[in-house]
Tab-separated table of C-alpha atoms in Angstrom:
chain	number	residue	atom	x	y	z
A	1	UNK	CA	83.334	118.950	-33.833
A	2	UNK	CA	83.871	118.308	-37.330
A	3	UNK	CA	87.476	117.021	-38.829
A	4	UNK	CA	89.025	116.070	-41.322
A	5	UNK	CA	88.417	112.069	-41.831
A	6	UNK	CA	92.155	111.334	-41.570
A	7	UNK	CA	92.693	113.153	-38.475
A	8	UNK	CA	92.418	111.650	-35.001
A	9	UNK	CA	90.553	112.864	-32.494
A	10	UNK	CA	91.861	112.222	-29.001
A	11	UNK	CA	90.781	112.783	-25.307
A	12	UNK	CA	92.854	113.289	-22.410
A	13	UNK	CA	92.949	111.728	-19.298
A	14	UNK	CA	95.434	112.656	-16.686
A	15	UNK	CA	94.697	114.270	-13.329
A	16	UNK	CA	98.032	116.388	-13.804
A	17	UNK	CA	97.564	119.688	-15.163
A	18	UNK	CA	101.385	120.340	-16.168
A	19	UNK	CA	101.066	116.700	-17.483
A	20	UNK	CA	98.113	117.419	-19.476
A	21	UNK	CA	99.247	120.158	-21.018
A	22	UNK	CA	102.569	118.486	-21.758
A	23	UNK	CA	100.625	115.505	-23.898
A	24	UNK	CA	98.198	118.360	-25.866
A	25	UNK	CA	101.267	120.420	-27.146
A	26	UNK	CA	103.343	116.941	-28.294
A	27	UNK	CA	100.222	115.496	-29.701
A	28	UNK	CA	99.645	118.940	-31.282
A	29	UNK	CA	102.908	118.636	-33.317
A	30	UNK	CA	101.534	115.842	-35.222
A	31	UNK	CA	99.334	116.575	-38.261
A	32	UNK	CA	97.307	113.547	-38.139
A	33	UNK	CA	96.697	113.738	-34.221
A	34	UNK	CA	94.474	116.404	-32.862
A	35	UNK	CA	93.326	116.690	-28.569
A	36	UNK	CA	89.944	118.143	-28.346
A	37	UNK	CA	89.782	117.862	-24.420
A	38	UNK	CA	90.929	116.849	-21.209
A	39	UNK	CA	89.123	114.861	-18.129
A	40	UNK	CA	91.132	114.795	-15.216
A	41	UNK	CA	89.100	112.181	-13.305
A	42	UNK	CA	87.606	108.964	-14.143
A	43	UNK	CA	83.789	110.928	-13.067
A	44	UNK	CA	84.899	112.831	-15.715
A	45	UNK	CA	86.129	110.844	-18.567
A	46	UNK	CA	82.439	109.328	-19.599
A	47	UNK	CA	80.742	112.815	-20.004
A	48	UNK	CA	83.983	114.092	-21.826
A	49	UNK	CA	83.378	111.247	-23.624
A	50	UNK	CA	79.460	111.994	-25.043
A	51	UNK	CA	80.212	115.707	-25.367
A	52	UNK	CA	83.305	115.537	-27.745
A	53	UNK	CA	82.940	111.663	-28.999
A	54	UNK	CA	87.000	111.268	-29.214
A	55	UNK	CA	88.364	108.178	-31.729
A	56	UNK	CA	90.104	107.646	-28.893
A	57	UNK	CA	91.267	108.316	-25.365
A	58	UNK	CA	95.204	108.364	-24.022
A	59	UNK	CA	94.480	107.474	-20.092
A	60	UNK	CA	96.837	107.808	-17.324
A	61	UNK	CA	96.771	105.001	-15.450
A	62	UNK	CA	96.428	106.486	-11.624
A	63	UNK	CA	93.524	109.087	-11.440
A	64	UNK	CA	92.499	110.206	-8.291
A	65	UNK	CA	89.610	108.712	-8.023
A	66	UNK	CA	90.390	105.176	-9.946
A	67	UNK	CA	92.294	103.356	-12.510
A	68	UNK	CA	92.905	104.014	-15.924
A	69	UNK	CA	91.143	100.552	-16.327
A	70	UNK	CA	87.768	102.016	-14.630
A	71	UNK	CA	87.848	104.983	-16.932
A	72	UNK	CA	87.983	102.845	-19.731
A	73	UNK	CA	85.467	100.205	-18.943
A	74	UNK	CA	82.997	103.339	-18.368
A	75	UNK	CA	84.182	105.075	-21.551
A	76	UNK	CA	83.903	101.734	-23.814
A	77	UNK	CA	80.491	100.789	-22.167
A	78	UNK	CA	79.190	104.204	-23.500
A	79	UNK	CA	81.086	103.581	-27.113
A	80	UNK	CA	82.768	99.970	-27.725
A	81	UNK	CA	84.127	102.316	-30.574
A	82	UNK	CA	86.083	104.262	-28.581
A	83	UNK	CA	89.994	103.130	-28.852
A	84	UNK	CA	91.684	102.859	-25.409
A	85	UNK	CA	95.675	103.575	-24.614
A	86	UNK	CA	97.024	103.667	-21.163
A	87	UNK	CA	99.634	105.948	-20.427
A	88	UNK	CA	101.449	104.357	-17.201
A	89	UNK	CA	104.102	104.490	-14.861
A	90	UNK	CA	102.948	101.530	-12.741
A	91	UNK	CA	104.826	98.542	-14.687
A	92	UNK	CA	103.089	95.341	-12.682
A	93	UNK	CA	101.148	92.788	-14.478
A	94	UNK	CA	98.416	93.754	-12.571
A	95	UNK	CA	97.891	96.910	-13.862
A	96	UNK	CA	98.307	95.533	-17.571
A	97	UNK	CA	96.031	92.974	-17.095
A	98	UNK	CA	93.189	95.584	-15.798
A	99	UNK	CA	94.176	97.737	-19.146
A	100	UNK	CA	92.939	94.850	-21.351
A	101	UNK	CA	89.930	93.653	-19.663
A	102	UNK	CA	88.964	97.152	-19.214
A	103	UNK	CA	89.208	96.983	-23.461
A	104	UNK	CA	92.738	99.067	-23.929
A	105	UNK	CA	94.433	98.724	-26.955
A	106	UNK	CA	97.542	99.382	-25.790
A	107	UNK	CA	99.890	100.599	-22.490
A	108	UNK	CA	103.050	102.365	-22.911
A	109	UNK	CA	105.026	103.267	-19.878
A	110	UNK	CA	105.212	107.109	-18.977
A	111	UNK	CA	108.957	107.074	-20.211
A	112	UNK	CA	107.720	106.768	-24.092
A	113	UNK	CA	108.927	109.824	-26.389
A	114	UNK	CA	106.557	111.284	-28.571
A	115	UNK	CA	106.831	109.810	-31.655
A	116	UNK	CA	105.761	105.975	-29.768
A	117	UNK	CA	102.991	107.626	-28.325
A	118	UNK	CA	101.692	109.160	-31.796
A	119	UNK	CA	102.260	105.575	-32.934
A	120	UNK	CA	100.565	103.495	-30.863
A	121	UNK	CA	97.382	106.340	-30.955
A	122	UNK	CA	97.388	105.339	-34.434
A	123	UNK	CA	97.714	101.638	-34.498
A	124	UNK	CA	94.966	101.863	-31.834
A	125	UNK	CA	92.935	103.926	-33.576
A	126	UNK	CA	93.187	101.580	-36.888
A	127	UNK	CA	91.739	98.906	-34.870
A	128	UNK	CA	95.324	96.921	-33.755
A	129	UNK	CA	96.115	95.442	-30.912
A	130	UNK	CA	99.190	97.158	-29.373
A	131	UNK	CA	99.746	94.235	-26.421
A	132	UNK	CA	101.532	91.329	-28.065
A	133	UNK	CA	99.792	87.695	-27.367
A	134	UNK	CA	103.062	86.532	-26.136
A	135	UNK	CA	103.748	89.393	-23.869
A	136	UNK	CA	99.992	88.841	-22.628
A	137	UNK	CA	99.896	84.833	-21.964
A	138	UNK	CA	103.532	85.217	-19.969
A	139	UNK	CA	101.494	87.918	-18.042
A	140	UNK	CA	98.438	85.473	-17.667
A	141	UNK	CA	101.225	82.767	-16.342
A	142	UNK	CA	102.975	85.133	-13.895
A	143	UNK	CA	98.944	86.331	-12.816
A	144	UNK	CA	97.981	82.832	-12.654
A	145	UNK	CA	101.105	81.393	-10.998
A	146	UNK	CA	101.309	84.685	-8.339
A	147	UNK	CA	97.205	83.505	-7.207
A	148	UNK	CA	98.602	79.693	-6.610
A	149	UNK	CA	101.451	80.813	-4.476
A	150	UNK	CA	98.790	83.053	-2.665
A	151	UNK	CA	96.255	80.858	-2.035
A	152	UNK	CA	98.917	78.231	-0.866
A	153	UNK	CA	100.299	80.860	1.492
A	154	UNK	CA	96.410	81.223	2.619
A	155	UNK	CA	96.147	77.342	3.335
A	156	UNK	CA	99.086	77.172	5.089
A	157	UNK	CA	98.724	80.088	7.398
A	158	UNK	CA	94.884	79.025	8.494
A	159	UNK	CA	96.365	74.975	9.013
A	160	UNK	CA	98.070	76.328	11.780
A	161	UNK	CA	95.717	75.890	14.802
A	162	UNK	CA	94.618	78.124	17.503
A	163	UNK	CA	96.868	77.693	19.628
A	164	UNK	CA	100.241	78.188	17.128
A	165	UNK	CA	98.730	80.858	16.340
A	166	UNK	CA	98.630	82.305	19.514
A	167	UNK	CA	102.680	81.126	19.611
A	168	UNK	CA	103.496	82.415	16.423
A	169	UNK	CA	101.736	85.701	17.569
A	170	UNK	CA	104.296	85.681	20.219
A	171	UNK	CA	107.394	84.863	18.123
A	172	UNK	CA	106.851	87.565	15.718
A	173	UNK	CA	107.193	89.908	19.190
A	174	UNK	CA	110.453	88.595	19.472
A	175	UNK	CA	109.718	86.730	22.483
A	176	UNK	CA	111.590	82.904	23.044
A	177	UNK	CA	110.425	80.191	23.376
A	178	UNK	CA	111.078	80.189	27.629
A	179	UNK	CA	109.281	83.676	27.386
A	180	UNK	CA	106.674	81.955	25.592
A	181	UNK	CA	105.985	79.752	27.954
A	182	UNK	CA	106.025	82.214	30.965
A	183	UNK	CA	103.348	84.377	29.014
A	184	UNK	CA	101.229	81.163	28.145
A	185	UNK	CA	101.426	79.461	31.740
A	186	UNK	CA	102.035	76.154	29.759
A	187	UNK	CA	105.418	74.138	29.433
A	188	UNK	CA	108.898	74.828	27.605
A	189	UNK	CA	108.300	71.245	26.439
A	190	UNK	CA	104.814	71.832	25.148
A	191	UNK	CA	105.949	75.154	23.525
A	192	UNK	CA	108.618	73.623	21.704
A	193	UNK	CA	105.990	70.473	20.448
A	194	UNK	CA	103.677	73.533	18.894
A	195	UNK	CA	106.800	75.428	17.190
A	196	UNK	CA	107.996	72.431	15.078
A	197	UNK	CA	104.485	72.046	14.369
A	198	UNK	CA	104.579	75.974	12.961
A	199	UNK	CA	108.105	75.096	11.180
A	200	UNK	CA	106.513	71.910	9.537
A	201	UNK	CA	103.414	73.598	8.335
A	202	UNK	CA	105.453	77.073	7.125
A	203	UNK	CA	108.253	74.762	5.482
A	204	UNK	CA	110.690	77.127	7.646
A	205	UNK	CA	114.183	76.190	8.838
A	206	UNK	CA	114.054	78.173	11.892
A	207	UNK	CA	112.205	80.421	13.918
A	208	UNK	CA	113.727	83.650	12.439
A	209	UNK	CA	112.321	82.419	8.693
A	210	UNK	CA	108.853	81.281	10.330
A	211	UNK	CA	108.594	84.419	11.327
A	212	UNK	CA	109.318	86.196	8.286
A	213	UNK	CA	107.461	84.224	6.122
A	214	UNK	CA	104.149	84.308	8.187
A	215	UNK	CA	104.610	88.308	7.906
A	216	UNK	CA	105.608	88.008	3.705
A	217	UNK	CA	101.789	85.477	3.839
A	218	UNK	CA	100.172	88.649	5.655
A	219	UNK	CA	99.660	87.013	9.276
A	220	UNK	CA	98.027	89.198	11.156
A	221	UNK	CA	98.212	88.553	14.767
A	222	UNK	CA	94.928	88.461	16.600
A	223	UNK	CA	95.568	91.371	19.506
A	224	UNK	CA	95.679	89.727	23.086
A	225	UNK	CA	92.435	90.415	25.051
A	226	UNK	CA	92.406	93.341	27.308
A	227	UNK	CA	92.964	91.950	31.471
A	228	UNK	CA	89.646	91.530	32.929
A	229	UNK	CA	88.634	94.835	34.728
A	230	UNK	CA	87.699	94.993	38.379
A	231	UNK	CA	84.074	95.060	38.895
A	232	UNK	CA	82.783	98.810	40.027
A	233	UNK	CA	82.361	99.337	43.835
């Protein structure tokens, strides 16, 4: 398709039809912005992308068969060229931090008007960089400090042996500790010995946060085996 060299040529992304077609007639009301097509998958997005060779592509975000991110890694991988801006509703660092090492040049939230859409197609089609470096390294922090707490969460949950385990399996059932020890066929005193044990190693005050904090770490209680059958006359 030929243009004029001052107007943009931009592809569409979005699995939502009504969506779609919402983005082509604003981005139509701008001389300097033209659509000239629509993928509504990220399958479909590369292909789209050879057959009309777009300045750039507006992406939504959640397609149904990826990210927003995956469509752009494919699309930039055929054409480094190619400018990239996410069109989101999903506001967790996460999802922005996909956008740029997928190569996006920008991510606006779904709740942008029309003329901050045109705008950042623009900037991102003159080569800028819509996602400031501050925003990005207080992102990279957050990331960064979110995968320390995890992987602290990880090393406390798998100190706990095999059989607090088994007792914490048990307390997140709502059973006490007497109950505990009933199910077990081991002492109230030697029940008690392996909860302080789990409080120490959660850093809980009580049985009640031990609890909730092994759920918040994603425990995932190992189900009790099944009672031996009786062998077959």
């Amino acid at each position: 398709m030929n243009s004029p060299p001052d107007l943009i040529t931009v592809l569409l992304v979005e699995d939502h039809r009504a969506v779609a077609e919402g983005l082509w007639a604003l981005l139509d009301d701008y001389d300097d912005l033209t659509v000239v097509g629509w993928a509504d998958s990220v399958a479909e997005a590369e292909p789209m992308t050879q057959q009309l060779s777009p300045q750039l592509a507006l992406i939504d975000y959640r397609l149904p068969d990826g990210t927003g991110a995956d469509a752009a890694a494919r699309i930039r991988a055929h054409d480094p060229a190619i400018a990239v801006v996410i069109l989101s509703a999903d506001t967790s660092d996460s999802a922005l931090l996909a956008a740029v090492e997928a190569g996006a040049s920008g991510y606006l939230l779904k709740s942008a008007g029309g003329d901050e859409i045109a705008a950042a197609i623009r900037a991102a089609a003159a080569g800028e960089t819509l996602i400031p470096a501050r925003t990005l390294m207080e992102v990279l922090a957050r990331h960064r400090e979110s995968a320390r707490l995890t992987d602290q969460q990880t090393e406390r949950l798998e100190s706990l042996t095999a059989r607090e385990q088994e007792i914490l399996a048990l307390m997140t059932q709502g059973l006490d500790n007497r109950a505990i020890a009933d199910r077990l066929t081991i002492s109230y005193a030697t029940v008690r010995t392996h909860v302080r044990g789990i409080l120490e190693k959660l850093e809980a005050r009580s049985q009640l946060e031990a609890v909730a904090k092994a759920a918040d770490w994603g425990f995932r209680p190992t189900p009790p085996a099944p009672p031996p059958q009786p062998p077959e006359p």
